[in-house]
Tab-separated table of C-alpha atoms and ligand atoms in Angstrom:
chain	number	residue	atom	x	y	z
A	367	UNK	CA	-63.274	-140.213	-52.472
A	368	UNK	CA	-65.631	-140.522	-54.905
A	369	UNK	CA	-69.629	-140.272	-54.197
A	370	UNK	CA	-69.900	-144.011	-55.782
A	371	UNK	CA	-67.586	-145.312	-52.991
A	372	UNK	CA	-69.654	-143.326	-50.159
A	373	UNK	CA	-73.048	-144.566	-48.647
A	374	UNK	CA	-73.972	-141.388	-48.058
A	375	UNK	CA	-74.424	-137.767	-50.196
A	376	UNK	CA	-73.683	-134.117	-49.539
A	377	UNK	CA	-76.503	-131.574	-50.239
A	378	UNK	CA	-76.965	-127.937	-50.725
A	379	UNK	CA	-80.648	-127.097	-49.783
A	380	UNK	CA	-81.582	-124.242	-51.083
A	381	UNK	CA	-84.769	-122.184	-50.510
A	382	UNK	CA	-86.180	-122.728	-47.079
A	383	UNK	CA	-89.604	-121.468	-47.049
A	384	UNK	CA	-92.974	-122.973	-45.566
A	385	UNK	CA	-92.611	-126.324	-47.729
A	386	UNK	CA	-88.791	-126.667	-46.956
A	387	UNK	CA	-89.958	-126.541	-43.428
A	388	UNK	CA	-92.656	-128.411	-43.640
A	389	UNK	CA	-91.853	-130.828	-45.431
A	390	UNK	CA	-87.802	-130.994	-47.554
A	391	UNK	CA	-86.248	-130.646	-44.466
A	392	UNK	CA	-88.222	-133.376	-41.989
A	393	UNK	CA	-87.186	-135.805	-44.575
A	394	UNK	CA	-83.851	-135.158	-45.542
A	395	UNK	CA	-82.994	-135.120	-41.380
A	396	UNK	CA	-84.765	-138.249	-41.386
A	397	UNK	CA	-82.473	-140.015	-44.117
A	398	UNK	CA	-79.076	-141.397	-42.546
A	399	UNK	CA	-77.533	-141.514	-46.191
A	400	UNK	CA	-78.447	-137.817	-46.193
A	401	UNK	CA	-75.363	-135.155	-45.104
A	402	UNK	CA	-77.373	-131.375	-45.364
A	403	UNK	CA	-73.645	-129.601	-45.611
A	404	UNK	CA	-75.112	-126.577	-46.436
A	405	UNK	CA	-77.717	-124.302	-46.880
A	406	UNK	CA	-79.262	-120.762	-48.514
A	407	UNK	CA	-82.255	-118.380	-48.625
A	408	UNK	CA	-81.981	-114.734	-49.025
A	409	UNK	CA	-83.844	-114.655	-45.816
A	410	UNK	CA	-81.625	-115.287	-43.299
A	411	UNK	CA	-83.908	-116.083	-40.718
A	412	UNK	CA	-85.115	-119.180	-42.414
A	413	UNK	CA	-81.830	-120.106	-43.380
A	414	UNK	CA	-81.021	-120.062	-39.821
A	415	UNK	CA	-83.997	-121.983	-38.721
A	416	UNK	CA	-82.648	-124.474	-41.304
A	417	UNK	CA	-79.242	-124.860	-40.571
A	418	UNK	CA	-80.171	-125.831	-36.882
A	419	UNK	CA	-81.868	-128.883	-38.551
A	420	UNK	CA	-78.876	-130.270	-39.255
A	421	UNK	CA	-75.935	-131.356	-37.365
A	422	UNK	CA	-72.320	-129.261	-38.951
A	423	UNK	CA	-74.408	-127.651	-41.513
A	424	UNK	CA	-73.044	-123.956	-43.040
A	425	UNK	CA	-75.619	-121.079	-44.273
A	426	UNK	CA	-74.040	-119.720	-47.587
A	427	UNK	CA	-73.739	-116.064	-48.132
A	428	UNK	CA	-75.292	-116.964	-51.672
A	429	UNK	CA	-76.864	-120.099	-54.105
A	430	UNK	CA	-73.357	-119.663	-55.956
A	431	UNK	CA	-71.081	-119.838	-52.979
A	432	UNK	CA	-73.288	-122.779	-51.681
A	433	UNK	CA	-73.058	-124.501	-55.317
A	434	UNK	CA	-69.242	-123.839	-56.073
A	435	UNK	CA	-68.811	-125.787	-52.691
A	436	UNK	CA	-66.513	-128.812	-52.760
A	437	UNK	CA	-67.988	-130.638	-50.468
A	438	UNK	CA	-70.931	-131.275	-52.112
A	439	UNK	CA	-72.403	-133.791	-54.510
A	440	UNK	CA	-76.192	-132.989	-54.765
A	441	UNK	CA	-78.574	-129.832	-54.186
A	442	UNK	CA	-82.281	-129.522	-53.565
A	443	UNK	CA	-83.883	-126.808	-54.510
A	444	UNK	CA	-87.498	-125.409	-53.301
A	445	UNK	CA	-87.900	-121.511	-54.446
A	446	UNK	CA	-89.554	-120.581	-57.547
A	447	UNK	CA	-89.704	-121.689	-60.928
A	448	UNK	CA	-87.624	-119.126	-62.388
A	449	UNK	CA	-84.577	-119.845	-59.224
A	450	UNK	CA	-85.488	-123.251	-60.023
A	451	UNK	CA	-84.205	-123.006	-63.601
A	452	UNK	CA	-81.741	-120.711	-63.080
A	453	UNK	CA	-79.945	-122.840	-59.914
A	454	UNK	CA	-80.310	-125.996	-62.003
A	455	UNK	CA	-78.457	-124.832	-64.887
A	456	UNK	CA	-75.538	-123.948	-62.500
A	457	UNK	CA	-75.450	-126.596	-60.559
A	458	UNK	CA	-75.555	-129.140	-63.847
A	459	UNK	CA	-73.204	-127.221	-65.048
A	460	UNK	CA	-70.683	-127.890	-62.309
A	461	UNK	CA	-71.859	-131.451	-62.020
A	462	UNK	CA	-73.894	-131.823	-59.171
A	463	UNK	CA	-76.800	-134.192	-59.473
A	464	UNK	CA	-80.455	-131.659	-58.681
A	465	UNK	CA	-83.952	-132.489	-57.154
A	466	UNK	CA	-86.198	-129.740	-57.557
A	467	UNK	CA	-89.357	-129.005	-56.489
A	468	UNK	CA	-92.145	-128.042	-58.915
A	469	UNK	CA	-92.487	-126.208	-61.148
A	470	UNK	CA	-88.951	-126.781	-62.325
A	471	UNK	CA	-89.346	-124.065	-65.295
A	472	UNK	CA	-91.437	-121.588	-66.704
A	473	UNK	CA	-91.579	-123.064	-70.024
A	474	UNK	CA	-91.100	-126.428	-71.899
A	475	UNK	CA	-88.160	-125.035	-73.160
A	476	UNK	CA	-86.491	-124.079	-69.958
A	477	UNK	CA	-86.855	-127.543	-69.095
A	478	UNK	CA	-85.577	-129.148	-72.696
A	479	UNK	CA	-82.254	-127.037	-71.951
A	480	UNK	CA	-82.016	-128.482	-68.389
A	481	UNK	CA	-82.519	-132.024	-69.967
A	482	UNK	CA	-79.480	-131.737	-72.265
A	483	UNK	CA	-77.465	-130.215	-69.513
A	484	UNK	CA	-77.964	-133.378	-67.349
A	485	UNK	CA	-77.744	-135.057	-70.303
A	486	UNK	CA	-74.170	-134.281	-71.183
A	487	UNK	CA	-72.962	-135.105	-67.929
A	488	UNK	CA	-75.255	-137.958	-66.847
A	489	UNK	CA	-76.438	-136.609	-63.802
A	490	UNK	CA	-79.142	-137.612	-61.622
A	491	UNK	CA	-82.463	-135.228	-61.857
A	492	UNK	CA	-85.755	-135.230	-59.858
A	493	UNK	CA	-88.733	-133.477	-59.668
A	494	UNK	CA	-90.721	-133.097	-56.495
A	495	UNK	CA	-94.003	-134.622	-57.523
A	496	UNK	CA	-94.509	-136.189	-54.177
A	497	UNK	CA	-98.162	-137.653	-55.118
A	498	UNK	CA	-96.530	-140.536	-57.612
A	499	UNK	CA	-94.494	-141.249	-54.225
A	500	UNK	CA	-97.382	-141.729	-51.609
A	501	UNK	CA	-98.200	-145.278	-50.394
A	502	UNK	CA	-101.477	-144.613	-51.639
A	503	UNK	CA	-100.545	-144.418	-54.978
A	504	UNK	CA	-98.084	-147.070	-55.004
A	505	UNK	CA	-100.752	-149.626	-53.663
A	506	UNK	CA	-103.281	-148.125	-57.039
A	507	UNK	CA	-100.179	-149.263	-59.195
A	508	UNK	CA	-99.871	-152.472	-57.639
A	509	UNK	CA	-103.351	-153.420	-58.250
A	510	UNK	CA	-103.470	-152.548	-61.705
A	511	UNK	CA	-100.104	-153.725	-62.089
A	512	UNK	CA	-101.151	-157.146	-60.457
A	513	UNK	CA	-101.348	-159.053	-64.003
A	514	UNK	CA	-99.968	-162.802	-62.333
A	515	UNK	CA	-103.193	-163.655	-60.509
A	516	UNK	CA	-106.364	-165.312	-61.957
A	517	UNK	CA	-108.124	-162.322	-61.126
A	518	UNK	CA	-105.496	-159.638	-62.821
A	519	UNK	CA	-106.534	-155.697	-63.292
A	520	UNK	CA	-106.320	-156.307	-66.909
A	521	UNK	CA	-105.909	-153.242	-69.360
A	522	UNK	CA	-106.906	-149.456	-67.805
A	523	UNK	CA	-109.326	-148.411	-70.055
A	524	UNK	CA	-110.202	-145.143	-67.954
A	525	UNK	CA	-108.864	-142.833	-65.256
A	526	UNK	CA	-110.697	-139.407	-63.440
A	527	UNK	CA	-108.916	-137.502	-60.971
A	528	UNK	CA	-110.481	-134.639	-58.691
A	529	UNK	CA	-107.874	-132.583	-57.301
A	530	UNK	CA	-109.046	-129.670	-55.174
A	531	UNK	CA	-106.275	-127.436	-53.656
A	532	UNK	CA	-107.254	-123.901	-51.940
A	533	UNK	CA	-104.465	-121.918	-53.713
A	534	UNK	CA	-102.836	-119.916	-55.551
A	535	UNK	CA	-105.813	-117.014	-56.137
A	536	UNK	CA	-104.675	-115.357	-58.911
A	537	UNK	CA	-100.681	-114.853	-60.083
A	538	UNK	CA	-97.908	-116.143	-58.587
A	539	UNK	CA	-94.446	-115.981	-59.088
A	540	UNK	CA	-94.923	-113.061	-61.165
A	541	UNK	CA	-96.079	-114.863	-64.004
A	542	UNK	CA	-98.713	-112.404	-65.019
A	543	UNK	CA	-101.216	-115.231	-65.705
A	544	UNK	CA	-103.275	-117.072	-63.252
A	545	UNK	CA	-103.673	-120.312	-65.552
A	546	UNK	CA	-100.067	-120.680	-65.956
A	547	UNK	CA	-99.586	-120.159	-62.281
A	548	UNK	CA	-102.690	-122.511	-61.482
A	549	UNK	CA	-101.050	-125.420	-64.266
A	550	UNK	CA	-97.332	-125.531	-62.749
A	551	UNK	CA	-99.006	-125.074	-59.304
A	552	UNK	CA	-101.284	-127.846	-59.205
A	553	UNK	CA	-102.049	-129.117	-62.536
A	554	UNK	CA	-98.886	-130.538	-63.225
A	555	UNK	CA	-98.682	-132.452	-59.730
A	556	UNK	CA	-102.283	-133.981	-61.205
A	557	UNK	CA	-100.734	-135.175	-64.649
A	558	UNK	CA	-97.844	-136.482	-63.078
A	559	UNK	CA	-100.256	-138.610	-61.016
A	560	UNK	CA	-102.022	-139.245	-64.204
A	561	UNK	CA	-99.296	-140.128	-66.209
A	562	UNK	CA	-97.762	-142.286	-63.112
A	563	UNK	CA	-100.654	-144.802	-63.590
A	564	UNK	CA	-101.749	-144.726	-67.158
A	565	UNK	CA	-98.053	-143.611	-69.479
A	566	UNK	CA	-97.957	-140.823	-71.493
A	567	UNK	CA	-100.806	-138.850	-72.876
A	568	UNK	CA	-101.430	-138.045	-76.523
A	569	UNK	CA	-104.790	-135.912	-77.022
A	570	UNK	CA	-106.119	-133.170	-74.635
A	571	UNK	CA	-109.224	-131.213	-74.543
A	572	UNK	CA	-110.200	-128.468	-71.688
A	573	UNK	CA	-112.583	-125.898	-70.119
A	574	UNK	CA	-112.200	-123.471	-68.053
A	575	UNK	CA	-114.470	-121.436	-64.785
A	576	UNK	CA	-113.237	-118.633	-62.418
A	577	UNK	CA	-113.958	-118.367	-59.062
A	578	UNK	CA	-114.206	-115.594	-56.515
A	579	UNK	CA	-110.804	-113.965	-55.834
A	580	UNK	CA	-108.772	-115.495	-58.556
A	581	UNK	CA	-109.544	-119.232	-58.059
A	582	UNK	CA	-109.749	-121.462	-60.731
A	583	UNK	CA	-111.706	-124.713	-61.945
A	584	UNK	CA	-110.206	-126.496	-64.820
A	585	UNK	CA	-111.805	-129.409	-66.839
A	586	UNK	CA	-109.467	-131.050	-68.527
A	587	UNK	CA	-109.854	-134.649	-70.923
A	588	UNK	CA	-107.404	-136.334	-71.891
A	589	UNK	CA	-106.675	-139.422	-74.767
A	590	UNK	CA	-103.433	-141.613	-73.391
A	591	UNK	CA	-100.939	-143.470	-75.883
A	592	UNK	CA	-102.234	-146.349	-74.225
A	593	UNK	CA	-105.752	-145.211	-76.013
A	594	UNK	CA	-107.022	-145.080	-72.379
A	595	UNK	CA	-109.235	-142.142	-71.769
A	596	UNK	CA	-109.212	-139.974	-68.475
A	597	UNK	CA	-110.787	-136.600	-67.114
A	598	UNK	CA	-109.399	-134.384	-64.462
A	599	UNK	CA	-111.033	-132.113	-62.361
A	600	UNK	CA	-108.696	-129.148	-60.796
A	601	UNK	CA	-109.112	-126.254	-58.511
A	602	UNK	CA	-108.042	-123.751	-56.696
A	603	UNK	CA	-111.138	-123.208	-55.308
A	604	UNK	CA	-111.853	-125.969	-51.924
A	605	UNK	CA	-111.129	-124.803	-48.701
A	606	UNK	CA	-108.209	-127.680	-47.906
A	607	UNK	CA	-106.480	-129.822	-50.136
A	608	UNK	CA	-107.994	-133.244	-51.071
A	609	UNK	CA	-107.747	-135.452	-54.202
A	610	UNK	CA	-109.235	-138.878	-55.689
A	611	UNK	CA	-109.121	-141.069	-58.492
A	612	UNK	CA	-110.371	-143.824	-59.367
A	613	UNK	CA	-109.004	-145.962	-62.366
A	614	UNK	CA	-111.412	-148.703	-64.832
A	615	UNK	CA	-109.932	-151.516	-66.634
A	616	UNK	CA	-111.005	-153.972	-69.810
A	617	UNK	CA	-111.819	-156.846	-67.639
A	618	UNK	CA	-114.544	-154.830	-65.271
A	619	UNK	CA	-112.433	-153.927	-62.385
A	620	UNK	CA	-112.346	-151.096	-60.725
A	621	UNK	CA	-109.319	-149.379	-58.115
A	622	UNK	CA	-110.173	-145.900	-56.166
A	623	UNK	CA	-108.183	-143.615	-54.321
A	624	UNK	CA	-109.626	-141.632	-51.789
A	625	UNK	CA	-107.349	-138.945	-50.291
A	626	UNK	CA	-104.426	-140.546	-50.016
A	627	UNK	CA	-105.295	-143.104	-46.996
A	628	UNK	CA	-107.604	-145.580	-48.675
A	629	UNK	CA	-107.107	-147.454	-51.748
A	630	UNK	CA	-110.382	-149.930	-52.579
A	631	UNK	CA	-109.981	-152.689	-55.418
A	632	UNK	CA	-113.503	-153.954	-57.051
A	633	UNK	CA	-113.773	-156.719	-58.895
A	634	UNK	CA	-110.593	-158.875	-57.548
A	635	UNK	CA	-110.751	-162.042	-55.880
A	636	UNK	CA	-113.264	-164.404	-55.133
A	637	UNK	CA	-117.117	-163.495	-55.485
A	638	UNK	CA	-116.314	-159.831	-57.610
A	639	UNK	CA	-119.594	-159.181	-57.341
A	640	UNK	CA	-120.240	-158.612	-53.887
A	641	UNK	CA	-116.499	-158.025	-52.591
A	642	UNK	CA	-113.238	-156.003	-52.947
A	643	UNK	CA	-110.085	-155.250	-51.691
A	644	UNK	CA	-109.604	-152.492	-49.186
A	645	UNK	CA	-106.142	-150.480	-48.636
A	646	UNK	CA	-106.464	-148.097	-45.280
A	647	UNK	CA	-103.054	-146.299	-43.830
A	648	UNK	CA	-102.026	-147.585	-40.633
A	649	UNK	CA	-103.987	-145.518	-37.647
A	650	UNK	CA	-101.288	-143.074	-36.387
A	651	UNK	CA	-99.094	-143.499	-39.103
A	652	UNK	CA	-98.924	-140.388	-42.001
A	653	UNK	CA	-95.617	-139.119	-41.744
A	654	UNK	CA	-93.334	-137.816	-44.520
A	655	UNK	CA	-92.769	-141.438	-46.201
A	656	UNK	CA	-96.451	-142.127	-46.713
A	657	UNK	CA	-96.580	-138.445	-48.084
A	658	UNK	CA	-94.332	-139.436	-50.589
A	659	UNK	CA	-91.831	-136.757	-49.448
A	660	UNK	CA	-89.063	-138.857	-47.927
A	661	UNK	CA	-89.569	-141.828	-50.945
A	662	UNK	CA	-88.587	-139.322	-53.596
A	663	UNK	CA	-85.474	-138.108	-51.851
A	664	UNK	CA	-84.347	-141.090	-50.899
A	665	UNK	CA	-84.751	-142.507	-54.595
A	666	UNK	CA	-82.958	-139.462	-55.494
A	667	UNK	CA	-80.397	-140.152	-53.697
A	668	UNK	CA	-79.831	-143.861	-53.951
A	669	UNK	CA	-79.883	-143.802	-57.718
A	670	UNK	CA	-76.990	-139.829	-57.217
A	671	UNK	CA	-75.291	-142.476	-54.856
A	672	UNK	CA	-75.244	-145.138	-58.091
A	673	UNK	CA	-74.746	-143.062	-60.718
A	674	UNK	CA	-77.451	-143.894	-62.443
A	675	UNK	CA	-80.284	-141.395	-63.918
A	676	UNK	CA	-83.003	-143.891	-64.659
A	677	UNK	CA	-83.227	-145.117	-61.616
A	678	UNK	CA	-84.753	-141.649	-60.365
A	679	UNK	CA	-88.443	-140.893	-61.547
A	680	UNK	CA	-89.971	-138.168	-62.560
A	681	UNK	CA	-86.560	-136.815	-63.946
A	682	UNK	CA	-86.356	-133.881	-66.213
A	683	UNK	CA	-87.006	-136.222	-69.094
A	684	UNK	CA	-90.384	-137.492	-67.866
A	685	UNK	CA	-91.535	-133.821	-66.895
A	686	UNK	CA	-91.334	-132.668	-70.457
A	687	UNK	CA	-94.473	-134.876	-70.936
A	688	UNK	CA	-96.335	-133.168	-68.082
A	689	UNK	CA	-94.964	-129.542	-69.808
A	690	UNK	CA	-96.787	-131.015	-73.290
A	691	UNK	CA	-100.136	-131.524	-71.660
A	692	UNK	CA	-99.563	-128.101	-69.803
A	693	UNK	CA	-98.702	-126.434	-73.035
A	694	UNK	CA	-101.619	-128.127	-74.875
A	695	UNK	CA	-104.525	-127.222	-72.049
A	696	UNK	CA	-102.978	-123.393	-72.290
A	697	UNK	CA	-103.249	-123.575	-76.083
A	698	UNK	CA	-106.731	-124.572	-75.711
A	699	UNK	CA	-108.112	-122.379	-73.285
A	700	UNK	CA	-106.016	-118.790	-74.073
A	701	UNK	CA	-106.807	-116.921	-77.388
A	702	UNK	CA	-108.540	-118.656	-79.899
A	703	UNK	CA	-109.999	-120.470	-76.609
A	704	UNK	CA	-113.108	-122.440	-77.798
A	705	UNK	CA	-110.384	-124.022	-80.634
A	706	UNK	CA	-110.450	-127.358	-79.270
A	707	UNK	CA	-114.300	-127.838	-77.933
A	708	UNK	CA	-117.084	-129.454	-79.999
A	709	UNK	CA	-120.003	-126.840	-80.240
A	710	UNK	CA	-122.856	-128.669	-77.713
A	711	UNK	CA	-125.699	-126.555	-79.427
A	712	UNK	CA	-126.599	-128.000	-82.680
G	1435	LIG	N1	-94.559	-130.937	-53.550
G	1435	LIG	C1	-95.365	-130.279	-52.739
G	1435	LIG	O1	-96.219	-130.849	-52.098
G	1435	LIG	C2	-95.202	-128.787	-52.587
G	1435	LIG	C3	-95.941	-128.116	-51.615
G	1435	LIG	C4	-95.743	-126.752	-51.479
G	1435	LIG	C5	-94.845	-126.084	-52.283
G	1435	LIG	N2	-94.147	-126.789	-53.228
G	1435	LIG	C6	-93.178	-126.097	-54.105
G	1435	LIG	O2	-92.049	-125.712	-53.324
G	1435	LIG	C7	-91.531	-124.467	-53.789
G	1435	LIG	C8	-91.461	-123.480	-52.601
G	1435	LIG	O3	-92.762	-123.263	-52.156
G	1435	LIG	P1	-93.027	-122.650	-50.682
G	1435	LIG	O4	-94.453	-122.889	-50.407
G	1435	LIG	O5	-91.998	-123.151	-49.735
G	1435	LIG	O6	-92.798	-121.094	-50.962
G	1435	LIG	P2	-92.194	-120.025	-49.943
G	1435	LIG	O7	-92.441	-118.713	-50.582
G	1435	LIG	O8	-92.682	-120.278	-48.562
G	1435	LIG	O9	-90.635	-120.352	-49.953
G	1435	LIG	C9	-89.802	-120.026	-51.024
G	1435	LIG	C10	-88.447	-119.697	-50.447
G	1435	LIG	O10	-87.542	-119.458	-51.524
G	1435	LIG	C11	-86.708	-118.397	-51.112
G	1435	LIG	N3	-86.077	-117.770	-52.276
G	1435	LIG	C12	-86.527	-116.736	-53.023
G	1435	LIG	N4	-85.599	-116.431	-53.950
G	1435	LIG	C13	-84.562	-117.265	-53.773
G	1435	LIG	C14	-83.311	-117.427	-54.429
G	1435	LIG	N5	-82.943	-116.639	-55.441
G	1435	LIG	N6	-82.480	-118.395	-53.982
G	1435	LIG	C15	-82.851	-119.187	-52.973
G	1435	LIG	N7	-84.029	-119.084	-52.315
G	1435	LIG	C16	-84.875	-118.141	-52.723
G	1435	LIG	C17	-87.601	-117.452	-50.332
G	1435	LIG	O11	-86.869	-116.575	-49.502
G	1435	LIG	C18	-88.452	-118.442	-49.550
G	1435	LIG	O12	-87.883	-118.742	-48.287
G	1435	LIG	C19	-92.452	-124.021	-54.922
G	1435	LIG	O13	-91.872	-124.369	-56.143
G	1435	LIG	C20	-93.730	-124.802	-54.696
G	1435	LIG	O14	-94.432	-125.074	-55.887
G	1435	LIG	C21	-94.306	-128.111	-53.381
């Protein structure tokens, strides 16, 4: 049968570390059009613990053995960067639509070669930024998407984003540079946000601080094709995670995230003066579809289930604009690193 006459899909998961745990797996159990056939880490243990998740589900001697599977149409993948590419390429390759976590490469050009691959066989691909996928965000995109009322958002002129994380300290993955690790840690989960609300950016400009023990604060500006402007703030440096933007339009209104359980519109409705329009999460209710977690996979694998690669956001394609503004900050800041500021000293 094929997957187009199913109403539900067959996955490999593969890599089942702390965010597998914490997070892949909750929400793939929680999705009845969702079959978790099989699974692989070279750790057995947490392949184990994995595989119990899941009613029938195998544990794979290897990623290969798991991906030349027939019963399977899909695979998610949460390792590293470099297993990231590598498993892609091989799963494309034998035509299995692939979610991946981030970072889904090392380089742009990792990911370019993974685009043509799905490409060629118009397969589905996703990338794990969850944040685009939180109710939070979606109610910031329905305000300033809101253009049918009297009162409507109007143009974003202006976006800032703080985005404070408490790792990585240094390298990871073996990358032998803490900025790359600290961009496709955390920086490119912030531009995806970014580019979520306000389209694709054009111009970049950044600075740079260290911290104690490897942490990282990076200042980063940014010109959209839109000819919106934004800044974003990003460390490594807070002791817990916590984010929040806050986005300005042409017609003097004004919508702010804050963490990712309030959403507060100024500016709409009657009296803009005095009032606006407050989003809070429901009291006892952050689970993994408000953390975006369960949304992504389940647009995954409604638009795997209908054939259909646009219907699946961020895909490969869209990433390669986060990789540009990744590429373009790391230009700026290692080197000739004072290349793209203005001297503030006259
Ligand atoms: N979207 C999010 O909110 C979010 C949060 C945390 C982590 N992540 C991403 O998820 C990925 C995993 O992060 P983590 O925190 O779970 O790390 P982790 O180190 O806890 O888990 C990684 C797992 O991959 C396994 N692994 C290593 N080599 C492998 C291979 N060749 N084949 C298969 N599995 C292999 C390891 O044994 C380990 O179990 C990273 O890319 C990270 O950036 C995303």
């Amino acid at each position: 049968m094929s997957i187009h006459d199913r109403d539900g899909i067959r996955i490999a998961l593969i890599g089942c570390g702390e965010h597998s745990a914490e997070n892949l797996i909750p929400s793939l159990a929680g999705l009845n059009i969702v079959d978790v056939r099989t699974v692989y880490d070279p750790d057995p243990a947490a392949a184990a613990n994995a595989a119990r998740r899941f009613r029938d589900c195998d544990v794979d001697p290897t990623a290969s053995a798991a991906l030349a599977r027939n019963d399977i149409d899909a695979v998610v993948l949460a390792a590293t960067p470099q297993v990231h590419y590598e498993l892609s390429l091989e799963a494309l390759a034998r035509g299995l639509h692939v979610f991946v976590e981030k970072p889904p490469t090392v380089t742009r050009q990792q990911l370019e070669r993974l685009v043509r691959a799905a490409g060629e066989r118009n397969l589905v691909t996703c990338v794990g930024h969850n944040l685009r996928h939180t109710t939070a965000a979606h109610q910031m995109r329905c305000v300033i998407e809101d253009n049918a009322t009297s009162s409507s958002f109007g143009k974003p002129t202006a976006i800032e984003m703080r985005y404070h994380a408490s790792k990585p300290l240094g390298d990871r993955w073996g990358l032998n540079s803490p900025l790359r690790s600290f961009l496709l840690s955390h920086a490119n989960h912030a531009i995806d946000f970014m580019i979520y609300q306000l389209g694709p950016i054009s111009r970049v400009n950044a600075a740079l601080a260290s911290g104690g023990k490897g942490g990282i604060a990076l200042a980063a500006q940014f010109v959209f094709e839109s000819a919106a402007v934004g800044t974003l703030l990003a460390t490594s440096l807070a002791p817990h995670f916590a984010i929040s933007s806050s986005i300005v339009s042409d017609q003097a209104k004004i919508v702010k995230l804050e963490s990712l359980s309030e959403v507060v519109a100024f500016g709409i409705g009657q009296d803009p003066k005095r009032w606006g329009r407050q989003w809070i999460s429901k009291t006892l209710l952050t689970g993994f579809a408000e953390a975006g977690y369960s949304v992504e996979i389940e647009q995954f694998t409604l638009a795997a289930l209908a054939g259909d690669p646009r219907a699946c956001h961020p895909s490969f394609v869209d990433e390669i604009a986060v990789y540009d503004a990744l590429d373009a900050i790391e230009r700026l800041l290692v080197g000739d690193s004072a290349r793209g500021m203005v001297e503030a000293r006259g």
